[in-house]
Coordinates of C-alpha atoms and ligand atoms in Angstrom, one line a residue:
M1 CA 41.6 12.3 11.4
R2 CA 41.7 8.3 11.7
R3 CA 44.0 6.9 9.1
L4 CA 41.5 4.8 6.6
R5 CA 42.8 2.0 4.6
A6 CA 41.5 0.5 1.8
A7 CA 43.0 -2.9 0.9
L8 CA 43.1 -4.6 -2.1
L9 CA 44.2 -8.1 -1.6
A10 CA 45.3 -11.0 -3.8
L11 CA 43.6 -9.6 -7.3
V12 CA 45.0 -12.0 -9.5
L13 CA 43.5 -10.2 -12.7
L14 CA 45.8 -9.1 -15.3
A15 CA 47.0 -12.5 -16.8
P16 CA 45.0 -16.0 -17.6
L17 CA 45.1 -18.2 -14.5
P18 CA 46.3 -21.5 -14.6
F19 CA 44.2 -23.7 -12.4
V20 CA 46.3 -24.1 -9.4
C21 CA 46.2 -24.4 -5.7
D22 CA 47.2 -21.6 -3.3
S23 CA 50.6 -23.3 -2.1
S24 CA 49.9 -21.5 1.2
V25 CA 47.5 -24.1 1.4
Y26 CA 49.9 -27.3 1.6
A27 CA 53.3 -25.2 3.3
R28 CA 54.0 -27.3 6.1
A29 CA 56.9 -26.6 8.8
P30 CA 60.0 -29.5 8.0
A31 CA 58.7 -32.6 9.7
R32 CA 62.5 -34.1 9.4
V33 CA 61.7 -37.8 10.3
A34 CA 63.2 -41.4 10.7
P35 CA 64.0 -43.1 7.6
D36 CA 61.1 -45.4 6.7
T37 CA 62.8 -48.8 6.9
E38 CA 59.4 -50.9 7.3
N39 CA 59.1 -51.0 3.5
S40 CA 62.5 -49.8 1.4
D41 CA 61.4 -52.1 -1.7
P42 CA 60.0 -50.4 -4.7
P43 CA 55.8 -50.9 -4.4
A44 CA 54.2 -52.7 -7.2
A45 CA 52.3 -49.7 -9.4
F46 CA 48.6 -49.6 -8.3
L47 CA 46.8 -46.5 -9.1
Y48 CA 44.6 -45.5 -12.1
Q49 CA 44.0 -42.3 -13.7
P50 CA 41.8 -40.5 -11.1
F51 CA 39.7 -38.3 -13.8
E52 CA 37.4 -38.8 -17.0
G53 CA 38.5 -39.1 -20.5
T54 CA 41.1 -40.1 -23.0
G55 CA 43.2 -37.9 -25.1
Y56 CA 44.6 -34.8 -24.0
F57 CA 45.0 -33.1 -21.0
R58 CA 47.5 -30.8 -18.8
I59 CA 49.1 -30.6 -15.7
T60 CA 49.5 -27.4 -14.2
A61 CA 51.2 -27.7 -11.3
Y62 CA 53.9 -30.8 -10.3
F63 CA 54.5 -32.1 -6.9
D64 CA 57.5 -30.2 -4.5
H65 CA 59.9 -32.9 -4.0
T66 CA 61.7 -30.7 -1.6
C67 CA 58.9 -31.7 0.7
P68 CA 58.3 -30.9 3.9
D69 CA 60.8 -28.4 3.7
Y70 CA 59.3 -27.1 0.7
N71 CA 62.2 -24.5 0.2
A72 CA 61.9 -24.5 -3.5
T73 CA 63.1 -20.8 -3.8
G74 CA 66.9 -20.6 -3.8
G75 CA 66.7 -25.0 -4.0
E76 CA 68.8 -26.2 -6.7
P77 CA 66.7 -26.9 -9.8
A78 CA 67.9 -30.7 -9.3
E79 CA 66.4 -30.6 -6.2
D80 CA 63.0 -29.5 -7.8
L81 CA 63.2 -32.2 -9.9
T82 CA 60.2 -34.5 -10.4
V83 CA 61.1 -36.7 -13.6
F84 CA 58.0 -38.8 -15.6
S85 CA 60.1 -42.8 -15.7
G86 CA 60.5 -43.3 -19.3
H87 CA 58.9 -40.1 -20.7
T88 CA 60.8 -36.9 -22.2
L89 CA 59.2 -33.3 -21.3
A90 CA 60.3 -30.2 -22.8
E91 CA 61.0 -27.1 -20.4
H92 CA 57.8 -26.2 -19.7
C93 CA 55.8 -28.5 -20.9
R94 CA 52.5 -29.4 -19.1
S95 CA 50.0 -30.8 -22.2
F96 CA 50.6 -34.8 -22.5
Y97 CA 48.2 -37.8 -24.1
S98 CA 46.4 -40.3 -21.7
D99 CA 49.8 -42.6 -23.0
G100 CA 52.2 -40.1 -21.3
T101 CA 53.5 -38.8 -24.7
P102 CA 53.6 -35.4 -24.9
A103 CA 51.3 -32.7 -26.9
A104 CA 52.6 -31.3 -30.1
G105 CA 55.6 -28.6 -29.6
C106 CA 56.5 -30.5 -26.5
T107 CA 59.5 -32.0 -27.4
G108 CA 63.3 -31.0 -26.5
P109 CA 65.1 -31.7 -23.7
I110 CA 64.4 -34.2 -20.7
R111 CA 62.9 -32.8 -17.4
A112 CA 62.7 -29.0 -16.2
F113 CA 60.4 -28.0 -14.3
D114 CA 60.7 -24.3 -14.1
N115 CA 62.6 -23.4 -10.8
T116 CA 60.3 -20.7 -10.1
T117 CA 57.9 -20.1 -7.0
W118 CA 54.7 -18.2 -8.1
E119 CA 55.3 -17.2 -10.9
L120 CA 53.7 -18.2 -14.1
P121 CA 53.5 -20.7 -15.1
H122 CA 53.0 -22.7 -12.4
A123 CA 54.1 -26.0 -13.7
Y124 CA 55.8 -26.1 -10.5
Y125 CA 55.5 -24.3 -7.1
S126 CA 57.1 -24.4 -3.5
G127 CA 55.0 -26.3 -1.0
H128 CA 52.8 -28.4 -3.6
D129 CA 51.9 -31.8 -2.3
G130 CA 50.4 -33.0 -5.4
Y131 CA 49.3 -32.6 -9.1
D132 CA 46.9 -30.3 -10.5
F133 CA 45.1 -31.7 -13.4
A134 CA 43.2 -29.6 -15.9
V135 CA 40.4 -31.7 -15.9
S136 CA 36.4 -31.0 -14.8
G137 CA 33.7 -34.1 -14.6
Q138 CA 33.9 -37.0 -12.2
A139 CA 36.9 -37.4 -10.2
L140 CA 37.6 -41.5 -10.4
S141 CA 39.1 -43.7 -7.5
A142 CA 42.7 -44.3 -8.1
A143 CA 42.5 -47.7 -6.2
R144 CA 40.6 -50.1 -4.3
G145 CA 40.2 -48.7 -1.2
L146 CA 38.1 -47.4 2.2
V147 CA 37.0 -44.1 2.3
T148 CA 38.2 -42.3 5.3
F149 CA 37.4 -38.9 4.9
A150 CA 34.6 -37.2 2.7
D151 CA 34.1 -33.7 4.0
W152 CA 35.5 -29.9 3.5
K153 CA 39.0 -29.7 4.6
G154 CA 40.3 -26.2 4.5
D155 CA 42.0 -24.5 1.8
C156 CA 41.7 -28.2 0.2
G157 CA 38.2 -27.3 -0.4
W158 CA 35.7 -30.5 -0.1
M159 CA 38.5 -33.0 0.1
V160 CA 37.4 -37.0 -0.5
E161 CA 40.2 -39.3 1.2
I162 CA 40.7 -43.0 0.4
M163 CA 42.8 -45.8 2.3
H164 CA 44.3 -48.2 0.0
D165 CA 45.5 -50.2 3.0
D166 CA 45.0 -51.0 6.1
L167 CA 44.1 -48.2 8.5
G168 CA 47.6 -47.2 9.1
S169 CA 49.9 -48.3 6.8
G170 CA 50.2 -48.5 3.5
Y171 CA 49.4 -45.2 1.0
K172 CA 46.1 -43.3 0.5
T173 CA 45.0 -40.8 -1.8
R174 CA 43.7 -37.7 -1.8
Y175 CA 41.1 -35.6 -3.9
C176 CA 40.4 -31.9 -3.5
H177 CA 38.4 -29.0 -4.6
L178 CA 35.3 -31.1 -5.1
E179 CA 31.9 -29.8 -5.3
P180 CA 30.6 -29.8 -1.7
H181 CA 29.2 -33.2 -1.2
S182 CA 29.0 -34.2 -4.8
N183 CA 30.8 -37.8 -3.5
E184 CA 27.0 -38.5 -2.1
Q185 CA 25.1 -38.8 -5.4
Y186 CA 27.8 -42.1 -5.6
G187 CA 26.5 -43.5 -2.6
V188 CA 30.5 -42.6 -1.5
E189 CA 30.7 -41.1 2.3
L190 CA 32.7 -41.8 5.3
G191 CA 33.4 -45.2 5.8
T192 CA 32.4 -46.5 1.9
M193 CA 34.1 -48.9 0.2
V194 CA 35.6 -48.3 -2.9
W195 CA 35.5 -51.6 -4.6
D196 CA 37.4 -51.0 -7.0
A197 CA 39.6 -48.5 -9.5
G198 CA 37.3 -46.1 -11.7
Q199 CA 34.7 -45.6 -9.5
P200 CA 33.3 -42.0 -9.4
I201 CA 33.7 -40.8 -6.0
G202 CA 32.9 -36.9 -6.7
I203 CA 32.7 -34.2 -9.2
I204 CA 36.0 -32.0 -10.1
D205 CA 34.8 -28.5 -9.3
N206 CA 37.0 -25.4 -7.9
S207 CA 36.0 -25.6 -4.0
G208 CA 38.7 -24.1 -1.0
A209 CA 42.1 -21.7 -2.1
S210 CA 41.8 -23.0 -5.8
S211 CA 42.1 -20.7 -9.1
G212 CA 39.9 -22.6 -11.4
T213 CA 38.0 -25.9 -12.2
H214 CA 40.7 -28.6 -11.7
L215 CA 41.8 -31.9 -9.8
H216 CA 44.3 -31.5 -6.9
F217 CA 45.5 -35.4 -6.6
S218 CA 47.9 -36.4 -4.0
V219 CA 49.1 -39.9 -2.7
W220 CA 49.9 -40.0 0.7
R221 CA 52.7 -42.8 2.6
Y222 CA 52.5 -44.4 5.9
N223 CA 56.3 -44.2 7.8
G224 CA 55.7 -46.3 11.0
D225 CA 59.2 -45.2 12.1
A226 CA 58.0 -41.2 12.9
P227 CA 56.5 -40.1 15.7
P228 CA 52.8 -40.4 15.6
D229 CA 51.6 -37.0 14.1
K230 CA 54.2 -37.4 11.5
Q231 CA 53.6 -40.6 9.8
W232 CA 51.6 -39.8 7.1
N233 CA 54.0 -37.9 4.1
P234 CA 52.8 -36.5 0.7
T235 CA 54.6 -39.1 -2.1
D236 CA 55.0 -38.3 -5.8
P237 CA 53.4 -41.0 -7.4
F238 CA 55.9 -40.4 -10.8
G239 CA 58.2 -41.0 -9.2
W240 CA 62.0 -39.7 -8.7
D241 CA 64.4 -41.1 -11.8
I242 CA 67.6 -41.6 -10.2
S243 CA 69.7 -41.5 -13.4
V244 CA 68.8 -38.2 -13.5
S245 CA 69.8 -37.4 -9.6
P246 CA 70.6 -40.3 -7.7
T247 CA 69.3 -39.0 -4.1
D248 CA 65.4 -37.8 -3.9
P249 CA 65.1 -34.9 -1.8
L250 CA 62.3 -36.3 -0.4
V251 CA 64.6 -38.7 1.6
A252 CA 65.7 -35.9 3.6
C253 CA 62.5 -35.1 4.7
N254 CA 59.9 -38.5 4.7
G255 CA 63.0 -40.5 4.8
E256 CA 61.8 -42.2 1.6
Q257 CA 62.3 -42.6 -2.2
S258 CA 59.3 -41.8 -4.7
H259 CA 58.5 -44.7 -6.8
N260 CA 56.3 -44.8 -9.8
L261 CA 52.8 -45.7 -8.8
W262 CA 51.1 -45.6 -11.9
V263 CA 50.0 -48.7 -13.3
G264 CA 51.5 -49.1 -16.8
G265 CA 53.8 -46.0 -15.8
W266 CA 51.1 -43.4 -16.9
P267 CA 47.9 -42.3 -15.5
Q268 CA 45.4 -44.5 -17.6
L269 CA 41.7 -45.7 -17.0
K270 CA 40.5 -48.5 -15.5
G271 CA 39.0 -49.9 -18.4
D272 CA 34.8 -50.7 -17.0
P273 CA 35.4 -50.3 -13.7
P274 CA 33.4 -53.1 -12.4
T275 CA 30.4 -52.2 -9.4
E276 CA 31.6 -55.1 -7.7
P277 CA 34.4 -56.6 -6.3
S278 CA 36.7 -58.2 -9.3
P279 CA 38.4 -61.2 -8.7
L280 CA 41.5 -61.1 -6.8
V281 CA 44.8 -62.3 -9.0
E282 CA 47.2 -63.7 -7.0
G283 CA 50.1 -61.3 -6.4
E284 CA 47.9 -58.0 -7.9
F285 CA 48.3 -55.3 -5.4
R286 CA 45.0 -53.8 -4.1
G287 CA 46.1 -52.4 -0.8
G288 CA 46.8 -54.7 2.3
W289 CA 43.5 -56.6 3.2
F290 CA 41.2 -55.2 0.6
G291 CA 40.7 -58.5 -1.2
A292 CA 37.2 -59.6 -2.4
G293 CA 34.5 -60.4 0.2
V294 CA 36.5 -59.1 3.4
A295 CA 34.5 -56.1 5.3
P296 CA 35.7 -53.3 5.5
P297 CA 37.1 -51.6 9.0
C298 CA 35.5 -48.8 10.5
V299 CA 36.9 -45.4 10.2
P300 CA 37.9 -44.1 14.0
R301 CA 37.1 -40.3 14.4
A302 CA 36.4 -37.7 16.9
E303 CA 35.4 -34.4 17.1
F304 CA 35.5 -31.6 19.9
L305 CA 32.2 -30.1 20.4
D306 CA 33.9 -27.0 21.8
I307 CA 31.6 -27.6 25.0
E308 CA 34.0 -28.0 28.2
S309 CA 34.6 -27.3 31.6
F310 CA 37.4 -24.7 32.6
P311 CA 37.9 -23.7 28.5
D312 CA 40.8 -21.9 27.7
G313 CA 42.6 -19.4 30.0
T314 CA 39.9 -19.9 33.1
V315 CA 41.9 -18.5 35.9
V316 CA 42.0 -20.8 38.7
Q317 CA 43.4 -21.0 42.5
P318 CA 46.3 -22.5 43.3
G319 CA 45.2 -26.7 44.3
Q320 CA 42.2 -26.2 43.8
S321 CA 40.4 -29.3 42.5
M322 CA 39.1 -29.3 38.8
D323 CA 36.7 -32.0 36.6
K324 CA 37.6 -30.8 33.9
W325 CA 35.6 -32.7 30.9
W326 CA 35.0 -32.5 27.1
R327 CA 32.2 -33.2 24.7
L328 CA 33.1 -34.7 22.3
K329 CA 31.3 -36.9 18.9
N330 CA 32.3 -39.7 17.5
T331 CA 32.0 -38.8 14.3
G332 CA 33.6 -41.8 12.9
T333 CA 32.1 -45.1 11.5
C334 CA 33.4 -47.3 14.6
D335 CA 31.9 -47.8 17.9
W336 CA 34.0 -47.2 21.0
S337 CA 34.5 -49.6 22.9
G338 CA 38.0 -49.7 25.3
Y339 CA 38.8 -46.7 23.9
Q340 CA 41.0 -44.3 26.3
L341 CA 41.9 -40.8 27.0
M342 CA 45.5 -40.2 27.8
F343 CA 47.9 -37.9 28.8
E344 CA 50.2 -37.1 25.9
S345 CA 52.6 -34.1 27.0
G346 CA 52.7 -30.7 28.9
E347 CA 51.4 -30.6 32.5
Q348 CA 49.4 -33.9 34.3
M349 CA 47.9 -31.5 36.6
G350 CA 47.2 -34.3 39.0
G351 CA 45.0 -36.5 37.2
P352 CA 45.6 -40.2 35.8
G353 CA 48.1 -41.2 33.0
S354 CA 44.6 -42.3 31.4
V355 CA 40.9 -42.9 31.6
A356 CA 38.9 -45.4 30.2
I357 CA 36.0 -43.8 27.7
P358 CA 32.6 -45.0 28.1
T359 CA 31.2 -47.5 25.4
T360 CA 30.1 -44.6 22.8
A361 CA 28.0 -45.7 19.6
A362 CA 29.2 -43.9 16.1
G363 CA 27.4 -40.8 15.6
A364 CA 26.6 -40.7 19.6
S365 CA 28.3 -37.5 21.7
I366 CA 30.1 -38.3 25.0
D367 CA 31.5 -35.6 27.9
I368 CA 34.4 -37.5 28.9
H369 CA 35.6 -36.8 32.5
V370 CA 39.5 -36.4 34.1
P371 CA 39.8 -35.6 37.3
M372 CA 42.9 -32.8 37.9
V373 CA 44.0 -30.3 40.6
A374 CA 45.6 -26.9 39.6
P375 CA 49.1 -26.5 39.8
T376 CA 50.4 -24.3 43.1
S377 CA 52.6 -21.5 40.6
G378 CA 51.2 -18.8 39.6
G379 CA 50.6 -18.3 35.8
D380 CA 49.8 -20.4 32.5
H381 CA 49.7 -24.0 32.5
A382 CA 48.6 -26.5 29.6
G383 CA 48.1 -30.4 29.4
Y384 CA 47.5 -32.5 26.3
W385 CA 45.8 -35.4 25.6
R386 CA 44.8 -38.1 23.2
I387 CA 42.0 -40.8 22.4
V388 CA 43.5 -44.0 21.7
S389 CA 42.2 -47.0 20.3
P390 CA 42.2 -50.2 21.5
S391 CA 45.0 -51.2 19.8
G392 CA 47.4 -48.0 20.6
A393 CA 46.7 -46.0 17.3
W394 CA 45.7 -42.1 18.0
V395 CA 42.2 -41.2 16.6
D396 CA 42.0 -38.9 14.2
G397 CA 40.5 -35.2 15.8
G398 CA 41.1 -36.6 19.5
R399 CA 43.8 -34.3 20.5
L400 CA 42.6 -32.2 23.7
W401 CA 44.0 -29.7 26.1
I402 CA 43.8 -28.3 29.5
K403 CA 44.8 -24.3 29.7
V404 CA 44.4 -22.6 32.9
S405 CA 46.1 -19.8 34.5
V406 CA 46.9 -20.2 38.1
A407 CA 45.9 -17.0 40.0
G408 CA 48.0 -15.4 43.0
S409 CA 52.0 -15.3 43.3
T410 CA 55.2 -16.9 44.0
T411 CA 57.4 -16.2 46.6
S412 CA 58.0 -12.5 46.1
D413 CA 61.2 -10.4 47.5
H414 CA 61.3 -7.3 45.5
I415 CA 57.4 -6.9 44.1
I416 CA 56.0 -3.9 46.1
S417 CA 53.1 -3.5 44.6
F418 CA 51.2 -4.4 41.2
T419 CA 47.5 -2.4 41.0
A420 CA 45.0 -1.9 38.2
D421 CA 43.2 1.3 37.5
P422 CA 40.3 1.4 37.6
A423 CA 40.1 -2.0 39.8
S424 CA 38.3 -5.1 38.6
P425 CA 35.5 -5.2 37.4
S426 CA 35.3 -2.8 35.0
T427 CA 33.8 -1.8 31.5
A428 CA 37.4 0.4 30.5
N429 CA 39.0 0.1 27.0
T430 CA 42.5 0.6 28.5
V431 CA 43.4 -0.5 32.3
L432 CA 46.1 1.2 33.8
L433 CA 48.6 -1.0 35.2
H434 CA 50.9 0.3 38.2
A435 CA 54.1 -2.3 39.2
R436 CA 56.6 -1.4 41.7
V437 CA 59.5 -3.2 42.6
N438 CA 62.5 -2.5 44.8
W439 CA 65.8 -2.4 42.0
W440 CA 68.5 -4.9 43.4
S441 CA 71.6 -5.1 42.0
E442 CA 70.3 -8.5 40.2
F443 CA 67.2 -6.8 38.8
R444 CA 67.1 -7.1 34.9
A445 CA 63.7 -6.7 34.0
M446 CA 59.6 -7.0 34.8
R447 CA 56.8 -7.6 32.2
V448 CA 53.3 -7.6 32.2
R449 CA 51.6 -10.8 30.3
V450 CA 47.9 -11.0 29.9
G451 CA 45.9 -13.3 26.8
D452 CA 48.7 -13.2 24.3
Q453 CA 50.0 -9.1 24.7
S454 CA 53.5 -9.1 27.1
M455 CA 54.7 -5.7 27.7
E456 CA 58.2 -5.6 29.1
T457 CA 60.6 -2.7 30.9
S458 CA 63.6 -2.4 32.6
E459 CA 62.2 0.1 35.0
T460 CA 61.7 -0.7 38.7
D461 CA 58.7 1.8 38.7
H462 CA 56.4 1.6 35.6
V463 CA 52.5 1.8 34.5
F464 CA 52.0 -0.4 31.7
Q465 CA 48.8 0.6 29.1
W466 CA 46.5 -2.7 28.9
D467 CA 44.4 -1.8 25.9
T468 CA 41.5 -4.1 25.9
T469 CA 39.3 -3.5 23.1
S470 CA 39.8 -6.3 21.6
V471 CA 40.1 -8.2 24.3
P472 CA 37.0 -10.5 25.1
R473 CA 35.0 -9.9 28.1
G474 CA 35.1 -11.9 31.1
D475 CA 38.1 -13.6 33.6
H476 CA 41.7 -12.6 32.7
A477 CA 44.5 -13.4 34.7
I478 CA 47.2 -10.6 35.0
V479 CA 50.7 -11.8 35.4
L480 CA 53.8 -9.3 36.2
E481 CA 57.1 -11.5 36.4
V482 CA 60.2 -9.9 37.6
A483 CA 63.2 -11.3 36.2
T484 CA 67.3 -11.4 36.8
H485 CA 70.4 -10.8 35.3
S486 CA 71.1 -14.5 35.1
D487 CA 67.6 -15.4 34.1
L488 CA 67.4 -14.0 30.3
S489 CA 64.6 -16.7 28.9
W490 CA 61.9 -15.7 31.9
S491 CA 62.4 -19.2 33.2
S492 CA 62.2 -18.8 37.1
P493 CA 60.8 -14.7 37.4
E494 CA 58.7 -13.7 40.7
R495 CA 55.3 -13.2 39.9
R496 CA 52.2 -11.9 40.9
T497 CA 48.7 -12.3 39.5
I498 CA 46.1 -10.4 39.4
L499 CA 42.7 -11.4 38.2
Y500 CA 40.5 -9.2 36.4
T501 CA 37.4 -9.2 35.3
L502 CA 36.4 -7.3 31.9
E503 CA 32.4 -6.3 32.0
G504 CA 29.7 -5.1 29.6
E505 CA 30.6 -4.8 25.6
P506 CA 34.0 -3.7 23.5
A507 CA 34.1 -0.2 22.6
P508 CA 32.9 0.2 18.9
S509 CA 36.6 0.3 16.8
N510 CA 36.8 2.1 13.6
H511 CA 36.7 -0.9 11.2
A512 CA 38.5 -1.5 8.5
P513 CA 36.9 0.6 5.9
N514 CA 34.9 -2.2 3.6
R515 CA 37.8 -4.4 3.0
P516 CA 37.3 -6.0 -0.4
T517 CA 36.1 -9.6 -1.1
L518 CA 36.0 -11.2 -4.1
V519 CA 32.2 -11.8 -4.2
S520 CA 31.4 -7.8 -3.6
P521 CA 31.9 -6.2 -6.8
Y522 CA 30.8 -3.1 -5.5
D523 CA 34.2 -3.0 -3.3
W524 CA 36.3 -2.8 -6.1
Y525 CA 36.8 -2.6 -10.1
V526 CA 39.0 -3.0 -12.4
T527 CA 39.2 -1.1 -16.2
V528 CA 40.7 -3.1 -18.8
G529 CA 42.8 -0.9 -21.5
S530 CA 46.3 0.5 -21.4
P531 CA 47.2 0.4 -18.9
P532 CA 44.5 -1.3 -16.8
Q533 CA 43.2 0.2 -13.8
L534 CA 42.9 -1.4 -10.1
C535 CA 40.1 1.0 -8.4
A536 CA 38.6 0.8 -4.7
Q537 CA 35.1 2.3 -4.0
A538 CA 35.2 5.6 -3.7
Q539 CA 33.3 5.8 -0.6
G540 CA 32.2 3.8 2.1
D541 CA 33.5 3.9 5.8
P542 CA 31.5 2.3 7.6
D543 CA 31.7 4.9 10.8
G544 CA 31.2 7.3 8.4
D545 CA 34.8 9.2 8.9
P546 CA 35.7 10.9 5.1
V547 CA 38.3 8.8 3.2
S548 CA 41.5 10.4 1.7
Q549 CA 43.8 7.9 1.4
Y550 CA 44.0 4.5 0.1
Y551 CA 46.0 1.6 0.8
F552 CA 46.9 -0.4 -2.3
D553 CA 48.3 -3.9 -1.7
V554 CA 48.4 -5.2 -5.1
R555 CA 49.5 -9.2 -5.6
G556 CA 49.6 -11.8 -8.0
H557 CA 51.1 -14.7 -5.9
D558 CA 53.9 -12.4 -4.5
L559 CA 53.6 -8.4 -3.6
W560 CA 53.8 -6.2 -6.8
N561 CA 53.2 -3.2 -5.2
S562 CA 52.1 -1.4 -2.3
G563 CA 51.0 2.0 -0.5
W564 CA 49.0 5.0 0.4
I565 CA 47.9 7.1 -2.4
S566 CA 45.5 9.6 -2.2
S567 CA 43.4 8.6 -6.0
N568 CA 41.1 5.3 -5.2
C569 CA 43.0 4.3 -8.2
V570 CA 46.2 2.5 -8.8
T571 CA 47.7 1.2 -12.2
P572 CA 49.6 -2.1 -11.4
S573 CA 53.2 -2.1 -12.8
Ligands
LIG1 ZN1 47.2 -28.7 -6.1

């Protein structure tokens, strides 16, 4: 009998939920970049409270200063220390009045955020690039700026992003987990100018990876000295108190010190926000060119429509000429005129360094053609391209690539034969790949690569089994490689390629029985009591197989307990 699992995933049911984002959303790879020498002076404070209401509010999660390393677990407490300048916070104190005064009971030693990751309470956790305010109602712009994003953004949910300086410099703010499309009722869309702080830009909600209604607010700062894809980095708008610890850990990753950016030192409402631009006071920071009467610039943005010639994995002949094209939509508010597609990295495959993109109006679609020639060496090849504006800036969403497999073999002195059974084309669920190599003293290993699969052996006569049950139908390049003892990294193997076509439909596989989701209460349930129990539905393999064992995977934010049991209920411990 096939082994069946009824997995229960990510259930956080035994403790009251703090309103936080899922940290996996924001955890990023280390991005150590050059120090920001461009603007080392502390900036003027310019942010106002990004939500409605006065009085009491709670911060349920703070900014992680070890960003973007986000190595909170095991870090020194000081490294994970955010200090609200001038305010005294007690351990685990997360409730404040809108002037920054801690609520009753929140007295005691300065600072101290628990240096825990995914343990309650979530005052602080690894990888968090902003602040979670446990508030509801309208999200408000924190400063004057240009809306550069208003759409779904992965685990951030529905997000509005406002750029507070010229595009490609200064600061931007992000507002996550908003009610989808709620920005539209305020006339706030991509390219809209928000004339002042305090204007409603959406409704605070629970969209994306969020466990309750809250506003995730983050501030990003531009570093022109960093590589183009690492120029925007999260920063802490509450700053870092160098009197407590001299070095902001953010310096190590983003090359910069956090500064308190709140006008008055604490989030406070901008009084009676005007709907028209208020007069500029000389010296007042409103972000670069955002002065009264200045027409807002357009926002360049592109989206690949998933229509192209030579899609990923296409098998081509050595030296074949390729009319490579991608279909894109201009999803920004700028008309493209004078834009180019530039070669960025990987293999250029005979293409030019850049091609001019025909003039494309905002909202229109375009096919961008690049003449290329397939490489002559067998195996996988990739090249990466970028859409660049006339000023040389990379356009968001404009990164494209070509990934092809070249059929055929390299010079081969040792491969005797490489055959597939059954021969191509077929509908087989398992294809046997028989490889034979003449042994010689330098022989180390041979392997077969196809798609994401790779199988290796040190034998010289071997039958590899290619399981195709979950492989898409169509053409596949199956590559045999043979390496020597002096080539441990498969950098220059002998190679032979078989072009194989899979036809028909993949064989039905035994799907996981009723993998539960949080929207289907019939797949699992909880009994409250002592002790509480977590139960999977007792029946229900879609294939009709009897279910005799259940696999439980009980999680808070960490794995608490897991394993196979013969009962459909478990008592989490
Ligand atoms: Zn958050």
